[in-house]
Coordinates of N, CA and C in Angstrom, one line a residue:
A1 N -83.5 -7.6 24.1 CA -83.7 -8.2 22.8 C -85.2 -8.2 22.5
E2 N -85.6 -8.2 21.3 CA -87.0 -8.1 20.9 C -87.5 -9.5 20.5
I3 N -88.8 -9.7 20.5 CA -89.4 -11.0 20.1 C -88.9 -11.3 18.6
G4 N -88.5 -12.5 18.4 CA -88.0 -12.9 17.1 C -86.5 -12.9 16.9
H5 N -85.8 -12.2 17.8 CA -84.3 -12.1 17.7 C -83.7 -13.3 18.4
S6 N -82.5 -13.7 17.9 CA -81.8 -14.8 18.5 C -80.7 -14.2 19.5
V7 N -80.6 -14.9 20.6 CA -79.6 -14.5 21.6 C -78.9 -15.7 22.1
P8 N -77.6 -15.5 22.5 CA -76.8 -16.7 23.1 C -77.2 -16.8 24.6
V9 N -77.4 -18.0 25.1 CA -77.7 -18.2 26.5 C -76.7 -19.3 27.0
E10 N -76.0 -18.9 28.1 CA -75.0 -19.9 28.6 C -75.6 -20.6 29.9
F11 N -75.5 -21.9 29.9 CA -75.9 -22.7 31.0 C -74.6 -23.2 31.7
L12 N -74.7 -23.3 33.1 CA -73.6 -23.9 33.9 C -74.3 -24.9 34.8
R13 N -73.9 -26.1 34.6 CA -74.3 -27.2 35.4 C -73.1 -28.0 35.9
G14 N -72.9 -27.9 37.2 CA -71.6 -28.5 37.7 C -70.5 -27.7 37.2
M15 N -69.5 -28.3 36.5 CA -68.4 -27.7 35.9 C -68.5 -27.6 34.4
N16 N -69.7 -27.9 33.8 CA -69.9 -27.9 32.4 C -70.6 -26.6 31.9
H17 N -70.0 -26.0 30.9 CA -70.6 -24.8 30.3 C -71.2 -25.2 29.0
L18 N -72.4 -24.7 28.7 CA -73.0 -25.0 27.4 C -73.7 -23.7 26.9
T19 N -73.4 -23.2 25.7 CA -74.0 -22.0 25.2 C -74.9 -22.4 24.0
V20 N -76.1 -22.0 24.0 CA -77.0 -22.2 22.9 C -77.6 -20.9 22.4
Q21 N -78.1 -20.9 21.2 CA -78.8 -19.8 20.6 C -80.3 -20.0 20.8
L22 N -80.9 -19.0 21.4 CA -82.4 -19.1 21.6 C -83.0 -17.9 20.9
T23 N -84.2 -18.2 20.4 CA -85.0 -17.1 19.8 C -86.0 -16.6 20.8
I24 N -86.1 -15.3 21.0 CA -87.0 -14.7 21.9 C -88.4 -14.9 21.4
G25 N -89.3 -15.3 22.2 CA -90.7 -15.5 21.9 C -91.6 -14.9 22.9
Q26 N -92.9 -15.0 22.7 CA -93.8 -14.5 23.7 C -94.5 -15.7 24.3
L27 N -94.5 -15.7 25.7 CA -95.1 -16.8 26.4 C -96.6 -16.5 26.5
T28 N -97.4 -17.4 26.0 CA -98.9 -17.2 26.1 C -99.4 -17.8 27.4
R29 N -100.6 -17.4 27.7 CA -101.3 -18.0 28.9 C -101.4 -19.5 28.8
E30 N -101.7 -19.9 27.5 CA -101.9 -21.4 27.3 C -100.6 -22.1 27.5
K31 N -99.5 -21.6 27.1 CA -98.2 -22.2 27.3 C -97.8 -22.2 28.8
V32 N -98.1 -21.2 29.5 CA -97.8 -21.1 30.9 C -98.6 -22.2 31.6
S33 N -99.9 -22.4 31.3 CA -100.7 -23.4 31.8 C -100.2 -24.8 31.5
E34 N -99.7 -25.0 30.3 CA -99.2 -26.3 29.9 C -97.9 -26.6 30.7
F35 N -97.1 -25.6 30.9 CA -95.8 -25.8 31.6 C -96.0 -26.0 33.1
T36 N -96.9 -25.2 33.8 CA -97.0 -25.3 35.2 C -98.2 -26.1 35.7
G37 N -99.1 -26.4 34.8 CA -100.3 -27.1 35.3 C -101.3 -26.1 35.8
D38 N -101.0 -24.8 35.8 CA -101.9 -23.8 36.3 C -103.0 -23.6 35.2
G39 N -104.2 -23.5 35.6 CA -105.3 -23.1 34.7 C -106.0 -22.0 35.4
P40 N -106.9 -21.3 34.7 CA -107.6 -20.2 35.2 C -108.4 -20.6 36.4
R41 N -108.8 -21.9 36.6 CA -109.7 -22.3 37.7 C -108.9 -22.9 38.8
R42 N -107.6 -22.9 38.7 CA -106.8 -23.5 39.8 C -107.1 -22.9 41.1
A43 N -107.3 -23.7 42.1 CA -107.7 -23.2 43.4 C -106.7 -23.7 44.5
L44 N -106.8 -23.1 45.6 CA -106.0 -23.5 46.8 C -106.9 -24.4 47.6
G45 N -106.3 -25.4 48.2 CA -107.0 -26.2 49.2 C -107.2 -25.5 50.5
P46 N -107.9 -26.1 51.4 CA -108.2 -25.5 52.7 C -107.0 -25.1 53.5
D47 N -105.9 -25.8 53.3 CA -104.7 -25.6 54.0 C -103.8 -24.5 53.3
G48 N -104.2 -24.0 52.2 CA -103.5 -22.9 51.5 C -102.5 -23.5 50.5
T49 N -102.4 -24.8 50.3 CA -101.6 -25.4 49.3 C -102.3 -25.5 48.0
K50 N -101.6 -25.5 46.9 CA -102.2 -25.6 45.6 C -102.7 -27.0 45.4
K51 N -103.7 -27.2 44.5 CA -104.3 -28.5 44.3 C -103.3 -29.5 43.7
D52 N -102.3 -29.0 43.0 CA -101.3 -29.9 42.5 C -100.2 -30.3 43.5
G53 N -100.5 -30.0 44.8 CA -99.5 -30.3 45.8 C -98.4 -29.3 46.0
G54 N -98.5 -28.2 45.3 CA -97.4 -27.1 45.4 C -97.8 -26.2 46.6
A55 N -96.7 -25.4 47.0 CA -96.9 -24.5 48.1 C -95.6 -23.6 48.2
T56 N -95.6 -22.6 49.0 CA -94.4 -21.9 49.3 C -94.2 -22.1 50.8
I57 N -93.0 -22.6 51.1 CA -92.6 -23.0 52.4 C -91.2 -22.5 52.7
L58 N -91.0 -21.7 53.7 CA -89.6 -21.2 54.1 C -89.0 -20.5 52.9
G59 N -89.9 -19.9 52.1 CA -89.4 -19.1 50.9 C -89.1 -20.0 49.7
M60 N -89.4 -21.3 49.8 CA -89.2 -22.2 48.6 C -90.6 -22.4 47.9
Q61 N -90.6 -22.2 46.6 CA -91.8 -22.6 45.9 C -91.6 -24.0 45.5
L62 N -92.6 -24.8 45.9 CA -92.5 -26.3 45.8 C -93.6 -26.8 44.8
A63 N -93.3 -27.8 44.1 CA -94.3 -28.4 43.2 C -93.9 -29.9 43.0
R64 N -94.9 -30.7 42.5 CA -94.6 -32.0 42.1 C -93.6 -32.0 40.9
P65 N -92.7 -32.9 40.8 CA -91.8 -32.9 39.7 C -92.4 -33.5 38.4
S66 N -93.3 -32.8 37.8 CA -93.9 -33.2 36.5 C -92.9 -33.4 35.4
A67 N -93.3 -34.0 34.4 CA -92.3 -34.2 33.2 C -91.9 -32.9 32.7
A68 N -92.8 -31.9 32.6 CA -92.5 -30.6 32.0 C -91.5 -29.9 32.9
L69 N -91.8 -29.9 34.2 CA -90.9 -29.2 35.2 C -89.5 -29.9 35.2
R70 N -89.5 -31.2 35.2 CA -88.2 -31.9 35.2 C -87.4 -31.5 34.0
R71 N -88.0 -31.5 32.8 CA -87.3 -31.0 31.6 C -86.8 -29.6 31.8
S72 N -87.6 -28.7 32.3 CA -87.1 -27.3 32.4 C -86.0 -27.2 33.4
F73 N -85.8 -28.1 34.3 CA -84.7 -28.0 35.3 C -83.6 -29.0 34.9
G74 N -83.7 -29.7 33.8 CA -82.6 -30.6 33.4 C -82.6 -31.8 34.2
I75 N -83.7 -32.3 34.7 CA -83.8 -33.5 35.5 C -84.3 -34.6 34.6
G76 N -83.5 -35.6 34.2 CA -83.9 -36.5 33.2 C -84.9 -37.5 33.7
A77 N -84.6 -38.3 34.6 CA -85.4 -39.4 35.1 C -86.5 -39.0 36.1
P78 N -87.6 -39.7 36.1 CA -88.6 -39.4 37.1 C -88.0 -39.5 38.5
V79 N -88.4 -38.6 39.4 CA -87.8 -38.7 40.8 C -89.0 -38.6 41.8
E80 N -88.8 -39.2 42.9 CA -89.8 -39.0 44.0 C -89.3 -38.0 45.0
G81 N -90.2 -37.1 45.3 CA -89.9 -36.0 46.1 C -90.6 -34.7 45.7
V82 N -90.1 -33.6 46.2 CA -90.8 -32.3 45.9 C -89.8 -31.4 45.2
L83 N -90.1 -30.9 44.1 CA -89.2 -30.0 43.3 C -89.3 -28.6 43.8
V84 N -88.1 -28.0 44.0 CA -88.0 -26.5 44.3 C -88.0 -25.8 43.0
T85 N -89.0 -25.0 42.7 CA -89.0 -24.2 41.5 C -88.5 -22.8 41.6
A86 N -88.4 -22.3 42.8 CA -87.9 -20.9 43.1 C -87.6 -20.8 44.5
V87 N -86.6 -19.9 44.9 CA -86.3 -19.6 46.3 C -86.3 -18.1 46.4
A88 N -87.0 -17.6 47.4 CA -87.1 -16.1 47.6 C -85.8 -15.6 48.2
P89 N -85.3 -14.5 47.7 CA -84.1 -13.9 48.4 C -84.5 -13.5 49.8
E90 N -83.6 -13.5 50.7 CA -83.8 -13.1 52.1 C -84.7 -14.2 52.9
S91 N -85.0 -15.3 52.2 CA -85.7 -16.3 52.9 C -84.8 -17.3 53.7
P92 N -85.3 -18.0 54.6 CA -84.4 -19.0 55.4 C -83.7 -20.0 54.5
A93 N -84.4 -20.4 53.3 CA -83.8 -21.4 52.5 C -82.8 -20.8 51.4
Y94 N -82.7 -19.5 51.3 CA -82.0 -18.9 50.2 C -80.5 -19.3 50.1
S95 N -79.8 -19.5 51.2 CA -78.4 -19.8 51.1 C -78.2 -21.3 51.0
E96 N -79.2 -22.1 51.2 CA -79.0 -23.6 51.2 C -79.7 -24.3 50.0
V97 N -80.7 -23.8 49.4 CA -81.5 -24.5 48.4 C -81.5 -23.7 47.1
L98 N -81.4 -24.5 46.0 CA -81.4 -23.9 44.7 C -82.7 -24.3 43.9
P99 N -83.2 -23.5 43.0 CA -84.2 -23.9 42.1 C -83.7 -25.1 41.3
G100 N -84.5 -26.2 41.2 CA -84.1 -27.4 40.5 C -83.7 -28.5 41.5
D101 N -83.5 -28.1 42.8 CA -83.2 -29.2 43.8 C -84.5 -29.9 44.0
V102 N -84.4 -31.2 44.3 CA -85.6 -32.0 44.7 C -85.4 -32.4 46.1
I103 N -86.4 -32.1 47.0 CA -86.4 -32.5 48.4 C -86.9 -33.9 48.4
I104 N -86.0 -34.8 48.9 CA -86.4 -36.2 48.9 C -86.7 -36.7 50.4
E105 N -86.1 -36.0 51.3 CA -86.3 -36.3 52.7 C -86.3 -35.0 53.5
V106 N -87.1 -35.0 54.6 CA -87.1 -33.9 55.6 C -87.0 -34.6 56.9
E107 N -85.9 -34.3 57.7 CA -85.7 -34.9 59.0 C -85.7 -36.4 58.9
H108 N -85.0 -36.9 57.9 CA -84.8 -38.4 57.6 C -86.1 -39.1 57.3
E109 N -87.1 -38.4 56.9 CA -88.4 -39.0 56.4 C -88.6 -38.6 55.0
K110 N -89.0 -39.6 54.1 CA -89.3 -39.4 52.7 C -90.5 -38.4 52.6
V111 N -90.4 -37.5 51.6 CA -91.5 -36.6 51.3 C -91.9 -36.8 49.9
R112 N -93.2 -36.6 49.6 CA -93.7 -36.7 48.2 C -94.5 -35.5 47.8
T113 N -94.9 -34.7 48.8 CA -95.8 -33.5 48.5 C -95.3 -32.3 49.4
A114 N -95.7 -31.1 49.0 CA -95.4 -29.9 49.8 C -96.0 -30.1 51.2
Q115 N -97.2 -30.7 51.2 CA -97.8 -30.8 52.5 C -97.0 -31.7 53.5
D116 N -96.3 -32.7 52.9 CA -95.4 -33.5 53.7 C -94.3 -32.6 54.3
V117 N -93.7 -31.8 53.5 CA -92.7 -30.8 53.9 C -93.2 -29.9 55.0
Q118 N -94.4 -29.4 54.8 CA -95.0 -28.5 55.8 C -95.2 -29.2 57.1
E119 N -95.7 -30.5 57.1 CA -95.9 -31.2 58.3 C -94.6 -31.5 59.1
H120 N -93.5 -31.7 58.4 CA -92.3 -31.9 59.1 C -91.7 -30.6 59.6
L121 N -92.0 -29.5 58.9 CA -91.6 -28.2 59.4 C -92.4 -27.9 60.7
D122 N -93.7 -28.1 60.7 CA -94.6 -27.9 61.9 C -94.1 -28.7 63.1
E123 N -93.7 -29.9 62.8 CA -93.2 -30.8 63.9 C -91.9 -30.3 64.4
A124 N -91.0 -29.9 63.6 CA -89.7 -29.4 64.0 C -89.9 -28.1 64.9
R125 N -90.8 -27.2 64.5 CA -91.1 -26.0 65.3 C -91.7 -26.4 66.6
E126 N -92.6 -27.4 66.6 CA -93.2 -27.8 67.9 C -92.1 -28.4 68.8
Q127 N -91.1 -29.0 68.3 CA -90.0 -29.5 69.1 C -88.9 -28.5 69.3
S128 N -89.2 -27.2 68.9 CA -88.2 -26.1 69.1 C -86.9 -26.4 68.5
K129 N -86.9 -27.0 67.4 CA -85.6 -27.3 66.6 C -85.1 -25.9 66.0
N130 N -83.8 -25.8 65.9 CA -83.2 -24.6 65.3 C -83.0 -24.7 63.8
R131 N -83.0 -26.0 63.3 CA -82.7 -26.2 61.9 C -83.7 -27.3 61.4
L132 N -84.0 -27.3 60.1 CA -84.7 -28.3 59.5 C -83.8 -29.0 58.5
L133 N -83.6 -30.3 58.7 CA -82.6 -31.1 57.9 C -83.3 -31.6 56.6
L134 N -82.8 -31.2 55.4 CA -83.3 -31.7 54.2 C -82.3 -32.6 53.5
L135 N -82.7 -33.6 52.8 CA -81.9 -34.4 51.9 C -82.4 -34.0 50.5
L136 N -81.5 -33.3 49.8 CA -81.8 -32.8 48.4 C -81.1 -33.6 47.4
L137 N -81.8 -33.7 46.2 CA -81.2 -34.3 45.0 C -80.8 -33.1 44.2
R138 N -79.4 -32.9 44.0 CA -78.9 -31.7 43.3 C -78.0 -32.2 42.2
G139 N -78.4 -32.0 41.0 CA -77.5 -32.5 39.9 C -77.3 -34.0 39.9
G140 N -78.4 -34.7 40.4 CA -78.3 -36.1 40.4 C -77.7 -36.8 41.6
A141 N -77.1 -35.9 42.5 CA -76.4 -36.4 43.7 C -77.1 -36.0 44.9
P142 N -77.2 -36.9 45.9 CA -77.9 -36.5 47.2 C -77.0 -35.6 48.0
E143 N -77.5 -34.6 48.7 CA -76.8 -33.7 49.6 C -77.7 -33.3 50.7
Y144 N -77.1 -33.3 51.9 CA -77.8 -32.8 53.1 C -77.6 -31.3 53.3
H145 N -78.7 -30.6 53.6 CA -78.6 -29.2 53.9 C -79.6 -28.9 55.1
G146 N -79.2 -27.9 55.9 CA -80.0 -27.5 57.0 C -80.5 -26.1 56.8
I147 N -81.8 -25.9 57.1 CA -82.3 -24.5 57.0 C -82.6 -24.0 58.4
A148 N -82.1 -22.9 58.7 CA -82.3 -22.2 60.0 C -83.8 -21.9 60.2
L149 N -84.3 -22.2 61.3 CA -85.7 -21.9 61.6 C -85.8 -20.7 62.6
D150 N -86.6 -19.8 62.2 CA -86.9 -18.6 63.1 C -87.6 -19.0 64.3
K151 N -87.3 -18.3 65.4 CA -88.1 -18.6 66.6 C -89.3 -17.7 66.6
D152 N -90.5 -18.3 66.5 CA -91.7 -17.6 66.4 C -92.3 -17.4 67.8

């Protein structure tokens, strides 16, 4: 479809189907910055994490659940935890975690930043654990999921 044309888009959340008409538009750099918090001067911290607390860990792109991100993933109320914005195919998390999930605990400890998640991952690897246990908020309900850890 071309810019300006209207197309039907179907959403599936749980067992509910919703079809809406959307008009194709062009996403400007300014709109991307507004949505993600990315600006042209955004930098990485010394540990490789983004200044907004985001990072990519076990194939999961993680970010703070800002109001704009919560809206885009259909999460109504503010939540404490780390939002999964994308999951790389072929990654350890791909079969367990979905974009829009919020990681609220790792190994039974609350997390608020991607760095918290990384610290628990590092600790699990130091202890030679086979799996990393996550408590996710998915569709408003908590669910436990385990991610297999590679032996490095």
